[in-house]
Coordinates of C-alpha atoms in Angstrom, one line a residue:
M8 CA 5.1 29.3 2.2
G9 CA 7.3 27.1 0.1
T10 CA 7.1 24.0 -2.0
A11 CA 7.2 21.7 1.1
D12 CA 4.2 23.5 2.6
V13 CA 2.2 23.1 -0.6
E14 CA 3.1 19.4 -0.8
A15 CA 2.1 18.9 2.8
V16 CA -1.3 20.5 2.5
W17 CA -1.9 18.7 -0.8
R18 CA -1.0 15.3 0.7
I19 CA -3.5 15.8 3.5
E20 CA -6.3 17.4 1.5
S21 CA -6.0 15.8 -2.0
A22 CA -8.6 13.1 -1.5
R23 CA -11.2 15.5 -0.2
I24 CA -10.7 18.0 -3.0
V25 CA -10.7 15.5 -5.8
A26 CA -13.7 13.7 -4.3
A27 CA -15.7 16.9 -4.0
L28 CA -14.8 18.0 -7.5
T29 CA -15.8 14.6 -8.9
R30 CA -19.1 14.9 -7.1
F31 CA -19.6 18.4 -8.7
T32 CA -18.6 17.6 -12.2
G33 CA -19.4 13.9 -12.5
D34 CA -16.0 13.6 -14.3
F35 CA -13.2 11.8 -12.4
G36 CA -10.5 12.7 -14.9
L37 CA -11.5 16.4 -15.1
A38 CA -11.6 16.6 -11.3
E39 CA -8.1 15.2 -10.9
D40 CA -6.7 17.5 -13.7
A41 CA -8.3 20.6 -12.1
A42 CA -6.8 19.7 -8.7
Q43 CA -3.4 19.3 -10.2
E44 CA -3.7 22.7 -11.9
A45 CA -4.6 24.2 -8.5
V46 CA -1.4 22.7 -6.9
A47 CA 0.7 24.1 -9.8
E48 CA -0.8 27.6 -9.2
A49 CA -0.2 27.3 -5.4
L50 CA 3.5 26.6 -6.0
V51 CA 3.7 29.9 -7.8
S52 CA 1.4 32.1 -5.7
W53 CA 1.8 30.9 -2.1
P54 CA 5.4 32.0 -1.6
L55 CA 4.3 35.5 -2.6
A56 CA 0.9 35.6 -0.9
P57 CA 0.3 32.8 1.6
P58 CA -3.4 32.1 2.0
A59 CA -5.0 32.2 5.5
N60 CA -6.8 28.9 4.6
P61 CA -4.6 26.8 2.4
A62 CA -7.1 23.9 2.1
G63 CA -9.9 26.2 1.2
W64 CA -7.7 28.1 -1.4
L65 CA -6.9 24.8 -3.1
M66 CA -10.6 23.7 -3.1
A67 CA -11.7 27.0 -4.5
T68 CA -9.0 27.3 -7.1
A69 CA -9.5 23.7 -8.3
R70 CA -13.2 24.3 -8.6
R71 CA -12.6 27.3 -10.8
R72 CA -10.2 25.3 -13.0
A73 CA -13.0 22.7 -13.3
I74 CA -15.5 25.4 -14.3
D75 CA -13.1 26.7 -16.9
A76 CA -12.7 23.3 -18.4
I77 CA -16.4 22.6 -18.4
R78 CA -17.1 26.0 -20.0
R79 CA -14.8 24.9 -22.9
R80 CA -17.0 21.9 -23.5
A81 CA -20.0 23.0 -25.5
A82 CA -22.0 19.9 -24.5
L83 CA -21.8 20.8 -20.9
R84 CA -23.0 24.4 -21.0
D85 CA -26.0 23.6 -18.7
R86 CA -23.7 22.1 -16.1
Y87 CA -21.4 25.1 -16.3
A88 CA -24.4 27.4 -15.6
L89 CA -25.1 25.4 -12.5
L90 CA -21.5 25.5 -11.2
A91 CA -20.3 28.9 -12.2
A92 CA -21.4 30.8 -9.1
D93 CA -18.7 33.1 -7.7
L94 CA -16.7 31.8 -4.8
P95 CA -14.7 33.6 -2.2
V96 CA -11.1 32.5 -2.9
E97 CA -10.5 31.2 0.6
S98 CA -13.8 29.6 1.5
A99 CA -13.0 26.1 2.7
V100 CA -16.6 24.8 2.0
D101 CA -19.1 26.6 -0.2
D102 CA -22.8 26.2 -0.4
D103 CA -22.6 23.3 -2.8
I104 CA -20.4 21.2 -0.5
D105 CA -22.2 19.1 2.0
P106 CA -19.6 18.4 4.8
D107 CA -21.6 15.3 5.8
K108 CA -21.0 13.8 2.4
I109 CA -17.2 14.4 2.2
D110 CA -16.4 11.1 3.9
D111 CA -18.6 9.2 1.6
D112 CA -17.1 11.0 -1.4
V113 CA -13.5 10.1 -0.2
L114 CA -14.6 6.5 0.2
A115 CA -16.2 6.5 -3.3
L116 CA -13.0 7.9 -4.6
M117 CA -11.1 4.9 -3.2
F118 CA -13.6 2.5 -4.9
V119 CA -13.2 4.3 -8.2
S120 CA -9.4 4.4 -8.1
C121 CA -9.4 0.6 -7.4
H122 CA -12.2 -0.3 -9.8
P123 CA -11.9 -3.8 -11.3
V124 CA -12.0 -2.4 -14.9
L125 CA -8.6 -1.0 -14.3
S126 CA -5.3 -2.8 -14.6
P127 CA -3.5 -3.6 -11.3
E128 CA -0.8 -1.1 -12.2
S129 CA -3.3 1.7 -12.9
R130 CA -5.1 1.0 -9.6
V131 CA -1.9 1.4 -7.7
A132 CA -0.9 4.6 -9.6
L133 CA -4.3 6.2 -9.4
T134 CA -4.7 5.4 -5.7
L135 CA -1.4 7.0 -4.8
R136 CA -2.0 9.9 -7.1
V137 CA -5.6 10.8 -6.5
V138 CA -6.2 9.5 -2.9
G139 CA -2.7 9.7 -1.6
G140 CA -1.7 13.0 -3.2
L141 CA 1.6 11.7 -4.5
S142 CA 3.1 13.2 -7.6
S143 CA 4.0 11.1 -10.7
E144 CA 7.7 11.6 -9.8
E145 CA 7.2 10.2 -6.3
I146 CA 5.3 7.2 -7.6
A147 CA 8.0 6.5 -10.2
R148 CA 10.7 6.7 -7.5
A149 CA 8.7 4.4 -5.3
F150 CA 8.2 1.6 -7.9
L151 CA 11.5 2.3 -9.8
V152 CA 9.8 2.9 -13.1
P153 CA 10.1 5.9 -15.5
V154 CA 7.9 9.0 -14.8
P155 CA 6.3 8.7 -18.3
T156 CA 5.3 5.1 -17.4
V157 CA 3.5 6.3 -14.3
Q158 CA 1.9 9.2 -16.2
A159 CA 0.7 6.8 -18.9
R160 CA -0.8 4.5 -16.3
I161 CA -2.7 7.3 -14.7
T162 CA -3.9 8.7 -18.1
R163 CA -5.0 5.2 -19.2
G164 CA -6.8 4.7 -15.9
K165 CA -8.8 7.9 -16.2
K166 CA -9.7 7.1 -19.8
T167 CA -10.8 3.6 -18.9
I168 CA -13.0 4.9 -16.1
A169 CA -14.6 7.4 -18.5
A170 CA -15.0 4.9 -21.3
A171 CA -16.6 2.3 -18.9
G172 CA -19.0 4.9 -17.5
V173 CA -17.9 4.1 -13.9
P174 CA -20.2 6.1 -11.6
F175 CA -18.8 8.2 -8.8
E176 CA -20.7 6.5 -6.0
L177 CA -20.4 3.9 -3.3
P178 CA -21.0 0.4 -4.7
P179 CA -24.4 -1.2 -3.8
A180 CA -24.4 -2.8 -0.4
A181 CA -24.6 -6.3 -2.0
E182 CA -21.3 -5.9 -3.8
R183 CA -19.5 -3.4 -1.5
R184 CA -17.6 -6.0 0.6
E185 CA -16.3 -7.8 -2.5
R186 CA -15.2 -4.5 -4.0
L187 CA -13.7 -3.5 -0.7
G188 CA -11.4 -6.5 -1.1
G189 CA -10.1 -4.9 -4.2
V190 CA -9.3 -1.7 -2.4
L191 CA -7.5 -3.6 0.4
S192 CA -5.5 -5.6 -2.1
V193 CA -4.2 -2.3 -3.7
L194 CA -3.2 -0.9 -0.3
Y195 CA -1.5 -4.3 0.5
V196 CA 0.5 -4.2 -2.8
I197 CA 1.6 -0.6 -2.0
F198 CA 2.6 -1.6 1.6
S199 CA 4.4 -4.7 0.5
E200 CA 6.5 -2.8 -2.0
G201 CA 7.6 -0.5 0.8
S202 CA 8.3 -3.3 3.3
T203 CA 10.3 -5.4 1.0
A204 CA 11.2 -3.8 -2.3
T205 CA 10.9 -6.1 -5.3
S206 CA 13.9 -4.6 -7.0
G207 CA 16.6 -1.9 -6.6
D208 CA 19.3 -1.3 -4.1
R209 CA 17.2 -0.7 -1.0
L210 CA 15.5 -3.4 1.1
L211 CA 13.0 -1.0 2.5
R212 CA 11.1 2.0 1.1
P213 CA 9.5 3.2 4.4
D214 CA 8.0 6.3 2.7
V215 CA 5.9 4.0 0.4
A216 CA 4.9 1.7 3.3
Y217 CA 3.9 4.6 5.5
E218 CA 1.8 6.1 2.7
A219 CA -0.1 2.7 2.6
I220 CA -0.6 2.9 6.3
R221 CA -1.9 6.4 6.1
L222 CA -4.4 5.3 3.4
A223 CA -5.4 2.2 5.5
R224 CA -6.0 4.5 8.5
T225 CA -8.3 6.7 6.3
L226 CA -10.2 3.6 5.1
A227 CA -10.5 2.3 8.7
A228 CA -12.0 5.6 9.8
L229 CA -14.5 5.5 6.9
Q230 CA -15.4 1.8 7.3
P231 CA -15.2 1.3 11.0
T232 CA -17.4 -1.9 11.0
E233 CA -15.4 -3.8 8.4
P234 CA -13.0 -6.2 10.3
E235 CA -10.7 -6.8 7.4
V236 CA -10.0 -3.1 7.0
H237 CA -8.7 -3.2 10.6
G238 CA -6.9 -6.5 9.9
L239 CA -4.9 -4.9 7.1
L240 CA -4.2 -1.8 9.2
A241 CA -3.0 -4.1 12.0
L242 CA -0.8 -6.1 9.6
C243 CA 0.8 -2.9 8.3
E244 CA 1.4 -1.4 11.7
L245 CA 2.9 -4.5 13.2
T246 CA 5.1 -5.2 10.2
A247 CA 6.3 -1.6 10.0
A248 CA 7.1 -1.7 13.7
R249 CA 10.2 -3.8 12.9
F250 CA 11.5 -1.4 10.2
P251 CA 14.0 0.4 12.5
A252 CA 15.8 -2.9 13.2
R253 CA 15.6 -4.6 9.8
T254 CA 18.5 -2.8 8.2
G255 CA 22.0 -1.8 9.4
P256 CA 23.5 1.7 9.0
D257 CA 24.6 0.9 5.5
G258 CA 21.2 -0.4 4.5
S259 CA 22.1 -4.1 4.6
P260 CA 19.4 -6.4 5.8
I261 CA 19.3 -7.7 9.3
L262 CA 17.6 -11.1 9.7
L263 CA 14.8 -11.5 12.3
E264 CA 17.0 -13.6 14.6
D265 CA 19.7 -10.9 14.6
Q266 CA 17.5 -7.9 15.1
D267 CA 17.8 -5.7 18.2
R268 CA 14.2 -5.9 19.3
R269 CA 14.7 -2.8 21.6
R270 CA 14.7 -0.8 18.3
W271 CA 11.3 -2.0 17.3
D272 CA 8.6 0.8 17.3
F273 CA 6.5 -0.1 20.3
S274 CA 4.0 2.6 19.6
A275 CA 3.3 1.0 16.2
I276 CA 3.0 -2.4 17.9
H277 CA 0.4 -0.9 20.3
R278 CA -1.6 0.6 17.4
G279 CA -1.4 -2.7 15.5
L280 CA -2.7 -4.7 18.5
V281 CA -5.6 -2.2 18.9
A282 CA -6.5 -2.6 15.3
L283 CA -6.2 -6.4 15.6
A284 CA -8.6 -6.4 18.5
K285 CA -11.2 -4.6 16.3
A286 CA -10.6 -7.1 13.5
S287 CA -11.1 -10.0 15.9
A288 CA -14.5 -8.9 16.9
C289 CA -16.2 -10.7 14.0
G290 CA -13.6 -13.4 13.3
L291 CA -10.3 -13.0 11.5
G292 CA -10.1 -12.9 7.7
P293 CA -6.9 -13.3 5.6
Y294 CA -5.5 -9.9 6.6
G295 CA -6.5 -10.4 10.2
L296 CA -4.8 -13.8 10.3
Q297 CA -1.6 -12.4 8.9
A298 CA -1.8 -9.6 11.5
A299 CA -2.2 -12.3 14.2
I300 CA 1.0 -13.9 13.0
A301 CA 2.8 -10.5 13.0
A302 CA 1.5 -9.9 16.6
T303 CA 2.9 -13.3 17.7
H304 CA 6.3 -12.2 16.5
A305 CA 5.9 -8.7 18.0
S306 CA 5.1 -10.1 21.5
A307 CA 8.1 -12.5 21.6
P308 CA 11.3 -11.5 23.3
S309 CA 13.4 -13.6 20.8
V310 CA 13.1 -16.0 17.9
E311 CA 13.7 -18.9 20.2
A312 CA 10.9 -17.8 22.6
T313 CA 8.4 -17.2 19.8
D314 CA 5.3 -19.4 19.9
W315 CA 6.0 -21.2 16.6
D316 CA 3.2 -23.7 17.2
R317 CA 0.7 -20.9 17.3
I318 CA 2.2 -19.5 14.1
V319 CA 1.9 -22.9 12.3
V320 CA -1.8 -23.1 13.4
L321 CA -2.4 -19.5 12.1
Y322 CA -0.8 -20.3 8.8
E323 CA -2.9 -23.4 8.5
A324 CA -6.0 -21.3 9.0
L325 CA -4.8 -18.8 6.5
G326 CA -4.2 -21.5 4.0
R327 CA -7.9 -22.6 4.4
V328 CA -9.4 -19.1 3.9
A329 CA -6.8 -17.7 1.4
P330 CA -4.8 -20.6 -0.1
S331 CA -1.7 -19.6 -2.0
P332 CA 1.8 -21.1 -2.5
V333 CA 3.4 -18.2 -0.6
V334 CA 1.3 -19.1 2.5
E335 CA 2.4 -22.7 2.1
L336 CA 6.1 -21.6 1.9
N337 CA 5.7 -19.4 5.0
R338 CA 4.0 -22.3 6.8
A339 CA 7.0 -24.4 5.9
V340 CA 9.3 -21.9 7.6
A341 CA 7.1 -22.0 10.8
V342 CA 7.0 -25.8 10.7
A343 CA 10.8 -25.8 10.5
M344 CA 11.0 -23.7 13.7
A345 CA 8.3 -25.7 15.5
S346 CA 9.1 -29.2 14.4
G347 CA 12.4 -29.3 12.6
P348 CA 13.7 -28.8 9.0
A349 CA 13.0 -32.3 7.7
Q350 CA 9.2 -31.9 7.9
A351 CA 9.4 -28.4 6.4
L352 CA 11.6 -29.6 3.5
A353 CA 8.8 -32.0 2.5
I354 CA 6.4 -29.1 2.2
V355 CA 8.8 -27.1 0.1
D356 CA 9.6 -30.0 -2.2
E357 CA 5.9 -30.5 -2.7
L358 CA 5.6 -26.9 -3.8
I359 CA 8.5 -27.4 -6.3
A360 CA 6.9 -30.6 -7.6
S361 CA 3.7 -28.8 -8.3
D362 CA 5.5 -25.8 -9.9
R363 CA 3.4 -23.3 -7.9
L364 CA 6.0 -20.6 -7.6
P365 CA 8.0 -20.7 -10.8
G366 CA 10.8 -18.2 -11.1
S367 CA 10.5 -17.0 -7.5
H368 CA 13.7 -16.6 -5.4
L369 CA 11.7 -17.4 -2.3
V370 CA 11.5 -21.1 -2.8
P371 CA 15.3 -21.8 -3.3
T372 CA 16.0 -19.3 -0.4
V373 CA 13.9 -21.3 2.0
R374 CA 15.1 -24.6 0.7
G375 CA 18.7 -23.5 1.0
E376 CA 18.1 -22.6 4.6
L377 CA 16.5 -25.9 5.4
L378 CA 19.3 -27.9 3.7
T379 CA 21.8 -25.9 5.6
R380 CA 20.2 -26.9 8.9
L381 CA 20.1 -30.5 7.8
G382 CA 23.9 -30.4 7.1
R383 CA 23.5 -30.9 3.3
R384 CA 25.9 -28.0 2.5
P385 CA 26.6 -28.5 -1.2
E386 CA 22.9 -28.7 -2.0
A387 CA 22.2 -25.7 0.2
R388 CA 24.9 -23.7 -1.5
A389 CA 23.4 -24.5 -4.9
E390 CA 19.9 -23.4 -3.8
L391 CA 21.1 -20.1 -2.3
E392 CA 23.1 -19.3 -5.5
L393 CA 20.0 -20.0 -7.5
A394 CA 18.0 -17.8 -5.2
A395 CA 20.6 -15.0 -5.7
R396 CA 20.3 -15.3 -9.5
L397 CA 16.5 -15.0 -9.3
C398 CA 16.4 -12.1 -6.8
A399 CA 16.0 -8.6 -8.2
N400 CA 16.6 -6.8 -5.0
Q401 CA 20.4 -6.1 -4.7
R402 CA 20.4 -6.1 -0.9
E403 CA 18.7 -9.4 -0.6
R404 CA 20.9 -10.8 -3.3
S405 CA 24.1 -9.8 -1.4
V406 CA 22.8 -11.6 1.7
L407 CA 22.1 -14.8 -0.3
L408 CA 25.5 -14.8 -1.9
R409 CA 27.3 -14.3 1.5
K410 CA 25.4 -17.2 2.9
A411 CA 26.2 -19.4 -0.1
A412 CA 29.9 -18.5 0.3
T413 CA 30.0 -19.7 3.9
L414 CA 29.0 -23.2 2.7
S415 CA 31.9 -23.7 0.4

């Protein structure tokens, strides 16, 4: 077994292992460190002596590392005595592990990793590291930041959790739904970075987006009665379905109207529609409404045949339950398709007047497109050039500059 095998097993089992260790030790940071030490040992020993039960080997080895660490802490001698029973190296589940509690432990791990005491950056890093099983190097590549920055965010996060005395447990029922919103927002941030990278020379980072989908599927399995969990999963699946058609062979963006819809992933569309049906059972929340918009696009044979009136209505509903300037801007795009660019331009100009999206390249991008359709070419060119200056993604910037050049 090589490095790829170790990484594959770890990606699948990391959440269960860290969750179980946290339950044993009561120390989130120690559990994650012990699990990482087990992975490091596996990279050395597995190529020489592959275990019959890789997941059990990782669990047992990580538990031993946790015991070693606890033994070095004089204040925790009593807990060490409780934990230090011998383990067979390849036992997947020992007497202290209750298989019926594993799912609750993984869910609790998600809530801890996304706890409100943490900074947004630490929530994302911890979730990908501890729940997703990604290395610091993989997270750094995904978000185009230095590896030491990611490591610092993870370290700060673990110290903050310890200092705040965050318990390893599911939140009380009264606050669970509110806290669940925090978990969903972290997964949404991760997916959004994968579906449209905020910077760098790639429009898409599918590996990041698919990791968010994997985590969303895990959460949906653990919280099957929560409609917004299914709403987020539906949104991610339906959006990712368009990935194969969103870029050309050289990585350049392909706009929605120019995409070959035969290249869309219809299996992902089916999974998204199934998740959306589950989300719809109790009424759609913000993620469910966004998924419904994505489903409308996914079911249309072309841009022209898209039910834009329905999309406008859905954006209006989204604006009532989760108002934001980005929702308004997207509504303007839908209004332009349904009713013409003049009405949409008024919505965009109102956003500019209220300065609700300062410094964003999205506003001049949309305004430039609307002015182009209205035949106001010099103004449109100026807006698209401004959008290019504000855009940090090189692929998007090149598209904006090409559009601006055609208006000269």
